[in-house]
GROMACS .gro file of N, CA and C in nm:
model
  333
    1MET      N    1  -0.624  -3.036  -1.364
    1MET     CA    2  -0.760  -2.993  -1.380
    1MET      C    3  -0.858  -3.095  -1.323
    2GLU      N    4  -0.824  -3.224  -1.329
    2GLU     CA    5  -0.914  -3.326  -1.276
    2GLU      C    6  -0.931  -3.311  -1.125
    3THR      N    7  -0.825  -3.272  -1.057
    3THR     CA    8  -0.834  -3.255  -0.913
    3THR      C    9  -0.933  -3.146  -0.877
    4ALA      N   10  -0.929  -3.035  -0.950
    4ALA     CA   11  -1.022  -2.925  -0.924
    4ALA      C   12  -1.166  -2.970  -0.944
    5THR      N   13  -1.190  -3.049  -1.046
    5THR     CA   14  -1.324  -3.100  -1.072
    5THR      C   15  -1.367  -3.193  -0.960
    6SER      N   16  -1.279  -3.282  -0.917
    6SER     CA   17  -1.311  -3.375  -0.809
    6SER      C   18  -1.336  -3.300  -0.680
    7ASP      N   19  -1.254  -3.198  -0.652
    7ASP     CA   20  -1.273  -3.118  -0.532
    7ASP      C   21  -1.406  -3.045  -0.537
    8ALA      N   22  -1.439  -2.992  -0.653
    8ALA     CA   23  -1.565  -2.919  -0.668
    8ALA      C   24  -1.684  -3.011  -0.646
    9GLU      N   25  -1.676  -3.133  -0.696
    9GLU     CA   26  -1.784  -3.229  -0.676
    9GLU      C   27  -1.798  -3.266  -0.530
   10ALA      N   28  -1.685  -3.282  -0.461
   10ALA     CA   29  -1.688  -3.316  -0.319
   10ALA      C   30  -1.746  -3.203  -0.236
   11GLU      N   31  -1.732  -3.080  -0.284
   11GLU     CA   32  -1.778  -2.962  -0.212
   11GLU      C   33  -1.928  -2.937  -0.229
   12LYS      N   34  -1.993  -3.007  -0.320
   12LYS     CA   35  -2.136  -2.986  -0.344
   12LYS      C   36  -2.213  -3.004  -0.215
   13LYS      N   37  -2.312  -2.920  -0.198
   13LYS     CA   38  -2.396  -2.927  -0.079
   13LYS      C   39  -2.483  -3.052  -0.084
   14ALA      N   40  -2.492  -3.118   0.027
   14ALA     CA   41  -2.579  -3.235   0.038
   14ALA      C   42  -2.724  -3.188   0.047
   15GLU      N   43  -2.811  -3.262  -0.013
   15GLU     CA   44  -2.954  -3.233  -0.009
   15GLU      C   45  -3.020  -3.331   0.088
   16PHE      N   46  -3.087  -3.276   0.188
   16PHE     CA   47  -3.155  -3.359   0.286
   16PHE      C   48  -3.251  -3.273   0.366
   17GLY      N   49  -3.346  -3.338   0.427
   17GLY     CA   50  -3.438  -3.271   0.516
   17GLY      C   51  -3.386  -3.277   0.659
   18ALA      N   52  -3.425  -3.182   0.740
   18ALA     CA   53  -3.378  -3.176   0.878
   18ALA      C   54  -3.410  -3.304   0.955
   19LEU      N   55  -3.520  -3.368   0.922
   19LEU     CA   56  -3.559  -3.490   0.993
   19LEU      C   57  -3.476  -3.612   0.952
   20GLU      N   58  -3.398  -3.599   0.847
   20GLU     CA   59  -3.313  -3.710   0.802
   20GLU      C   60  -3.185  -3.722   0.883
   21ILE      N   61  -3.153  -3.620   0.961
   21ILE     CA   62  -3.031  -3.623   1.042
   21ILE      C   63  -3.066  -3.686   1.177
   22GLU      N   64  -2.989  -3.787   1.212
   22GLU     CA   65  -3.008  -3.856   1.340
   22GLU      C   66  -2.895  -3.815   1.433
   23TYR      N   67  -2.930  -3.764   1.550
   23TYR     CA   68  -2.831  -3.723   1.650
   23TYR      C   69  -2.821  -3.832   1.755
   24VAL      N   70  -2.698  -3.874   1.781
   24VAL     CA   71  -2.674  -3.985   1.873
   24VAL      C   72  -2.571  -3.941   1.977
   25GLY      N   73  -2.601  -3.969   2.102
   25GLY     CA   74  -2.504  -3.943   2.208
   25GLY      C   75  -2.389  -4.042   2.199
   26TYR      N   76  -2.274  -4.002   2.250
   26TYR     CA   77  -2.158  -4.091   2.249
   26TYR      C   78  -2.195  -4.222   2.315
   27GLY      N   79  -2.172  -4.332   2.244
   27GLY     CA   80  -2.217  -4.461   2.292
   27GLY      C   81  -2.107  -4.557   2.333
   28GLY      N   82  -1.984  -4.509   2.336
   28GLY     CA   83  -1.875  -4.597   2.376
   28GLY      C   84  -1.763  -4.601   2.274
   29GLU      N   85  -1.673  -4.692   2.299
   29GLU     CA   86  -1.549  -4.702   2.221
   29GLU      C   87  -1.573  -4.716   2.071
   30HIS      N   88  -1.684  -4.775   2.029
   30HIS     CA   89  -1.711  -4.792   1.886
   30HIS      C   90  -1.736  -4.658   1.815
   31HIS      N   91  -1.770  -4.553   1.889
   31HIS     CA   92  -1.788  -4.421   1.829
   31HIS      C   93  -1.657  -4.343   1.817
   32LEU      N   94  -1.559  -4.380   1.896
   32LEU     CA   95  -1.434  -4.304   1.898
   32LEU      C   96  -1.365  -4.295   1.762
   33PRO      N   97  -1.354  -4.402   1.684
   33PRO     CA   98  -1.292  -4.390   1.551
   33PRO      C   99  -1.368  -4.295   1.458
   34LEU      N  100  -1.500  -4.289   1.471
   34LEU     CA  101  -1.579  -4.196   1.389
   34LEU      C  102  -1.545  -4.052   1.423
   35ILE      N  103  -1.540  -4.022   1.551
   35ILE     CA  104  -1.505  -3.887   1.596
   35ILE      C  105  -1.364  -3.851   1.551
   36MET      N  106  -1.271  -3.941   1.572
   36MET     CA  107  -1.132  -3.915   1.536
   36MET      C  108  -1.116  -3.892   1.385
   37SER      N  109  -1.184  -3.969   1.306
   37SER     CA  110  -1.174  -3.955   1.161
   37SER      C  111  -1.226  -3.819   1.115
   38LEU      N  112  -1.342  -3.779   1.167
   38LEU     CA  113  -1.398  -3.649   1.130
   38LEU      C  114  -1.304  -3.535   1.168
   39VAL      N  115  -1.256  -3.537   1.291
   39VAL     CA  116  -1.169  -3.430   1.339
   39VAL      C  117  -1.038  -3.428   1.262
   40ASP      N  118  -0.979  -3.545   1.240
   40ASP     CA  119  -0.851  -3.552   1.168
   40ASP      C  120  -0.862  -3.500   1.026
   41HIS      N  121  -0.975  -3.525   0.959
   41HIS     CA  122  -0.991  -3.483   0.820
   41HIS      C  123  -1.035  -3.339   0.804
   42GLU      N  124  -1.107  -3.285   0.902
   42GLU     CA  125  -1.168  -3.153   0.885
   42GLU      C  126  -1.102  -3.040   0.964
   43LEU      N  127  -1.031  -3.073   1.071
   43LEU     CA  128  -0.967  -2.968   1.152
   43LEU      C  129  -0.816  -2.970   1.131
   44SER      N  130  -0.756  -2.854   1.147
   44SER     CA  131  -0.612  -2.843   1.120
   44SER      C  132  -0.525  -2.886   1.237
   45GLU      N  133  -0.582  -2.889   1.358
   45GLU     CA  134  -0.502  -2.924   1.474
   45GLU      C  135  -0.509  -3.075   1.501
   46PRO      N  136  -0.396  -3.142   1.502
   46PRO     CA  137  -0.398  -3.286   1.532
   46PRO      C  138  -0.413  -3.310   1.682
   47TYR      N  139  -0.489  -3.412   1.717
   47TYR     CA  140  -0.507  -3.449   1.857
   47TYR      C  141  -0.457  -3.592   1.877
   48SER      N  142  -0.408  -3.619   1.995
   48SER     CA  143  -0.368  -3.756   2.028
   48SER      C  144  -0.490  -3.833   2.078
   49ILE      N  145  -0.480  -3.962   2.080
   49ILE     CA  146  -0.588  -4.047   2.129
   49ILE      C  147  -0.623  -4.011   2.274
   50PHE      N  148  -0.524  -3.965   2.349
   50PHE     CA  149  -0.547  -3.930   2.489
   50PHE      C  150  -0.636  -3.807   2.503
   51THR      N  151  -0.628  -3.714   2.409
   51THR     CA  152  -0.713  -3.595   2.412
   51THR      C  153  -0.859  -3.634   2.389
   52TYR      N  154  -0.882  -3.718   2.289
   52TYR     CA  155  -1.018  -3.765   2.263
   52TYR      C  156  -1.074  -3.837   2.385
   53ARG      N  157  -0.996  -3.927   2.438
   53ARG     CA  158  -1.044  -4.006   2.551
   53ARG      C  159  -1.068  -3.920   2.675
   54TYR      N  160  -0.988  -3.818   2.695
   54TYR     CA  161  -1.008  -3.727   2.808
   54TYR      C  162  -1.151  -3.672   2.806
   55PHE      N  163  -1.193  -3.623   2.691
   55PHE     CA  164  -1.326  -3.564   2.681
   55PHE      C  165  -1.438  -3.667   2.683
   56VAL      N  166  -1.429  -3.769   2.600
   56VAL     CA  167  -1.542  -3.863   2.589
   56VAL      C  168  -1.556  -3.955   2.709
   57TYR      N  169  -1.450  -3.978   2.783
   57TYR     CA  170  -1.463  -4.063   2.902
   57TYR      C  171  -1.512  -3.985   3.023
   58LEU      N  172  -1.470  -3.858   3.035
   58LEU     CA  173  -1.513  -3.779   3.150
   58LEU      C  174  -1.649  -3.713   3.130
   59TRP      N  175  -1.683  -3.681   3.004
   59TRP     CA  176  -1.811  -3.615   2.974
   59TRP      C  177  -1.880  -3.684   2.855
   60PRO      N  178  -1.908  -3.812   2.865
   60PRO     CA  179  -1.970  -3.881   2.751
   60PRO      C  180  -2.108  -3.824   2.718
   61GLN      N  181  -2.177  -3.771   2.817
   61GLN     CA  182  -2.309  -3.714   2.796
   61GLN      C  183  -2.304  -3.581   2.720
   62LEU      N  184  -2.183  -3.528   2.695
   62LEU     CA  185  -2.167  -3.401   2.624
   62LEU      C  186  -2.098  -3.420   2.488
   63SER      N  187  -2.101  -3.540   2.437
   63SER     CA  188  -2.045  -3.569   2.305
   63SER      C  189  -2.154  -3.630   2.219
   64PHE      N  190  -2.167  -3.578   2.096
   64PHE     CA  191  -2.274  -3.622   2.006
   64PHE      C  192  -2.221  -3.642   1.865
   65LEU      N  193  -2.288  -3.729   1.792
   65LEU     CA  194  -2.256  -3.753   1.652
   65LEU      C  195  -2.383  -3.732   1.571
   66ALA      N  196  -2.367  -3.682   1.448
   66ALA     CA  197  -2.480  -3.662   1.357
   66ALA      C  198  -2.464  -3.758   1.240
   67PHE      N  199  -2.570  -3.831   1.209
   67PHE     CA  200  -2.568  -3.929   1.101
   67PHE      C  201  -2.672  -3.894   0.996
   68HIS      N  202  -2.636  -3.915   0.871
   68HIS     CA  203  -2.730  -3.903   0.760
   68HIS      C  204  -2.725  -4.033   0.682
   69ARG      N  205  -2.835  -4.105   0.684
   69ARG     CA  206  -2.845  -4.234   0.616
   69ARG      C  207  -2.729  -4.328   0.653
   70GLY      N  208  -2.696  -4.332   0.781
   70GLY     CA  209  -2.593  -4.422   0.830
   70GLY      C  210  -2.451  -4.369   0.822
   71LYS      N  211  -2.431  -4.255   0.760
   71LYS     CA  212  -2.297  -4.196   0.747
   71LYS      C  213  -2.279  -4.089   0.854
   72CYS      N  214  -2.168  -4.094   0.926
   72CYS     CA  215  -2.140  -3.993   1.027
   72CYS      C  216  -2.095  -3.865   0.957
   73VAL      N  217  -2.173  -3.757   0.973
   73VAL     CA  218  -2.145  -3.633   0.901
   73VAL      C  219  -2.106  -3.518   0.994
   74GLY      N  220  -2.112  -3.541   1.125
   74GLY     CA  221  -2.074  -3.435   1.217
   74GLY      C  222  -2.058  -3.486   1.358
   75THR      N  223  -1.987  -3.408   1.439
   75THR     CA  224  -1.968  -3.442   1.579
   75THR      C  225  -1.941  -3.316   1.660
   76VAL      N  226  -1.977  -3.321   1.786
   76VAL     CA  227  -1.940  -3.216   1.881
   76VAL      C  228  -1.896  -3.287   2.008
   77VAL      N  229  -1.783  -3.242   2.061
   77VAL     CA  230  -1.726  -3.299   2.183
   77VAL      C  231  -1.706  -3.183   2.280
   78CYS      N  232  -1.766  -3.196   2.399
   78CYS     CA  233  -1.766  -3.085   2.495
   78CYS      C  234  -1.729  -3.132   2.635
   79LYS      N  235  -1.713  -3.033   2.723
   79LYS     CA  236  -1.696  -3.063   2.865
   79LYS      C  237  -1.764  -2.952   2.944
   80MET      N  238  -1.783  -2.976   3.073
   80MET     CA  239  -1.841  -2.875   3.159
   80MET      C  240  -1.774  -2.885   3.295
   81GLY      N  241  -1.754  -2.770   3.356
   81GLY     CA  242  -1.692  -2.769   3.488
   81GLY      C  243  -1.731  -2.646   3.567
   82GLU      N  244  -1.703  -2.652   3.696
   82GLU     CA  245  -1.733  -2.538   3.782
   82GLU      C  246  -1.633  -2.426   3.757
   83HIS      N  247  -1.685  -2.304   3.764
   83HIS     CA  248  -1.601  -2.185   3.747
   83HIS      C  249  -1.666  -2.070   3.823
   84ARG      N  250  -1.600  -2.024   3.928
   84ARG     CA  251  -1.650  -1.910   4.007
   84ARG      C  252  -1.794  -1.929   4.051
   85SER      N  253  -1.821  -2.036   4.119
   85SER     CA  254  -1.952  -2.070   4.176
   85SER      C  255  -2.064  -2.087   4.074
   86THR      N  256  -2.028  -2.118   3.951
   86THR     CA  257  -2.127  -2.151   3.849
   86THR      C  258  -2.066  -2.258   3.758
   87TYR      N  259  -2.137  -2.298   3.657
   87TYR     CA  260  -2.085  -2.396   3.563
   87TYR      C  261  -2.055  -2.329   3.430
   88ARG      N  262  -1.950  -2.378   3.367
   88ARG     CA  263  -1.910  -2.323   3.237
   88ARG      C  264  -1.887  -2.439   3.141
   89GLY      N  265  -1.940  -2.426   3.020
   89GLY     CA  266  -1.921  -2.527   2.917
   89GLY      C  267  -1.808  -2.490   2.824
   90TYR      N  268  -1.753  -2.591   2.759
   90TYR     CA  269  -1.641  -2.572   2.667
   90TYR      C  270  -1.660  -2.666   2.549
   91ILE      N  271  -1.660  -2.612   2.429
   91ILE     CA  272  -1.667  -2.694   2.309
   91ILE      C  273  -1.524  -2.724   2.266
   92ALA      N  274  -1.486  -2.850   2.275
   92ALA     CA  275  -1.349  -2.890   2.241
   92ALA      C  276  -1.335  -2.912   2.090
   93MET      N  277  -1.433  -2.975   2.030
   93MET     CA  278  -1.428  -3.008   1.887
   93MET      C  279  -1.569  -2.998   1.831
   94LEU      N  280  -1.582  -2.933   1.717
   94LEU     CA  281  -1.709  -2.923   1.648
   94LEU      C  282  -1.679  -2.936   1.500
   95VAL      N  283  -1.732  -3.043   1.440
   95VAL     CA  284  -1.703  -3.073   1.300
   95VAL      C  285  -1.831  -3.112   1.227
   96VAL      N  286  -1.849  -3.054   1.110
   96VAL     CA  287  -1.951  -3.098   1.014
   96VAL      C  288  -1.878  -3.107   0.880
   97ILE      N  289  -1.890  -3.220   0.812
   97ILE     CA  290  -1.818  -3.234   0.685
   97ILE      C  291  -1.873  -3.134   0.583
   98LYS      N  292  -1.787  -3.091   0.493
   98LYS     CA  293  -1.817  -2.979   0.404
   98LYS      C  294  -1.951  -2.986   0.331
   99PRO      N  295  -1.988  -3.097   0.270
   99PRO     CA  296  -2.116  -3.097   0.197
   99PRO      C  297  -2.239  -3.073   0.286
  100TYR      N  298  -2.224  -3.088   0.416
  100TYR     CA  299  -2.336  -3.075   0.509
  100TYR      C  300  -2.334  -2.943   0.587
  101ARG      N  301  -2.236  -2.861   0.565
  101ARG     CA  302  -2.225  -2.734   0.637
  101ARG      C  303  -2.332  -2.635   0.591
  102GLY      N  304  -2.366  -2.545   0.682
  102GLY     CA  305  -2.463  -2.442   0.649
  102GLY      C  306  -2.607  -2.490   0.652
  103LYS      N  307  -2.630  -2.609   0.706
  103LYS     CA  308  -2.765  -2.666   0.711
  103LYS      C  309  -2.820  -2.676   0.853
  104GLY      N  310  -2.747  -2.623   0.950
  104GLY     CA  311  -2.795  -2.623   1.088
  104GLY      C  312  -2.759  -2.745   1.171
  105ILE      N  313  -2.678  -2.834   1.118
  105ILE     CA  314  -2.643  -2.956   1.193
  105ILE      C  315  -2.567  -2.922   1.321
  106GLY      N  316  -2.473  -2.830   1.314
  106GLY     CA  317  -2.393  -2.794   1.431
  106GLY      C  318  -2.467  -2.709   1.533
  107SER      N  319  -2.587  -2.668   1.502
  107SER     CA  320  -2.664  -2.585   1.595
  107SER      C  321  -2.797  -2.651   1.628
  108CYS      N  322  -2.799  -2.782   1.631
  108CYS     CA  323  -2.924  -2.856   1.652
  108CYS      C  324  -2.988  -2.819   1.785
  109PRO      N  325  -3.110  -2.766   1.782
  109PRO     CA  326  -3.180  -2.731   1.906
  109PRO      C  327  -3.241  -2.852   1.976
  110ASN      N  328  -3.232  -2.970   1.914
  110ASN     CA  329  -3.295  -3.091   1.970
  110ASN      C  330  -3.212  -3.157   2.078
  111LEU      N  331  -3.089  -3.112   2.098
  111LEU     CA  332  -3.003  -3.179   2.197
  111LEU      C  333  -3.024  -3.124   2.334
   0.00000   0.00000   0.00000
């Protein structure tokens, strides 16, 4: 029963204003552990370090992290390439931790 209570507490929605979320572009190797931790804990598909590096090294301008009071609460990792004489984007990983979901973090129009 204690586990259910702990899980329920962890699932509580975070309270914050939209302006409290800071969006940061991928800034280098120091951001990689943050991205990996979020994806490993929140998504069911495991990725190797090479998969992360493939995206963030080739398209660093298309990877972002969301912070709330210094805590990394979300990330999106993308790529873009030519396809049939136009460009096509691909979202490889999109994660927002559970207490912060449903608040618009993953759909930030400011990026």
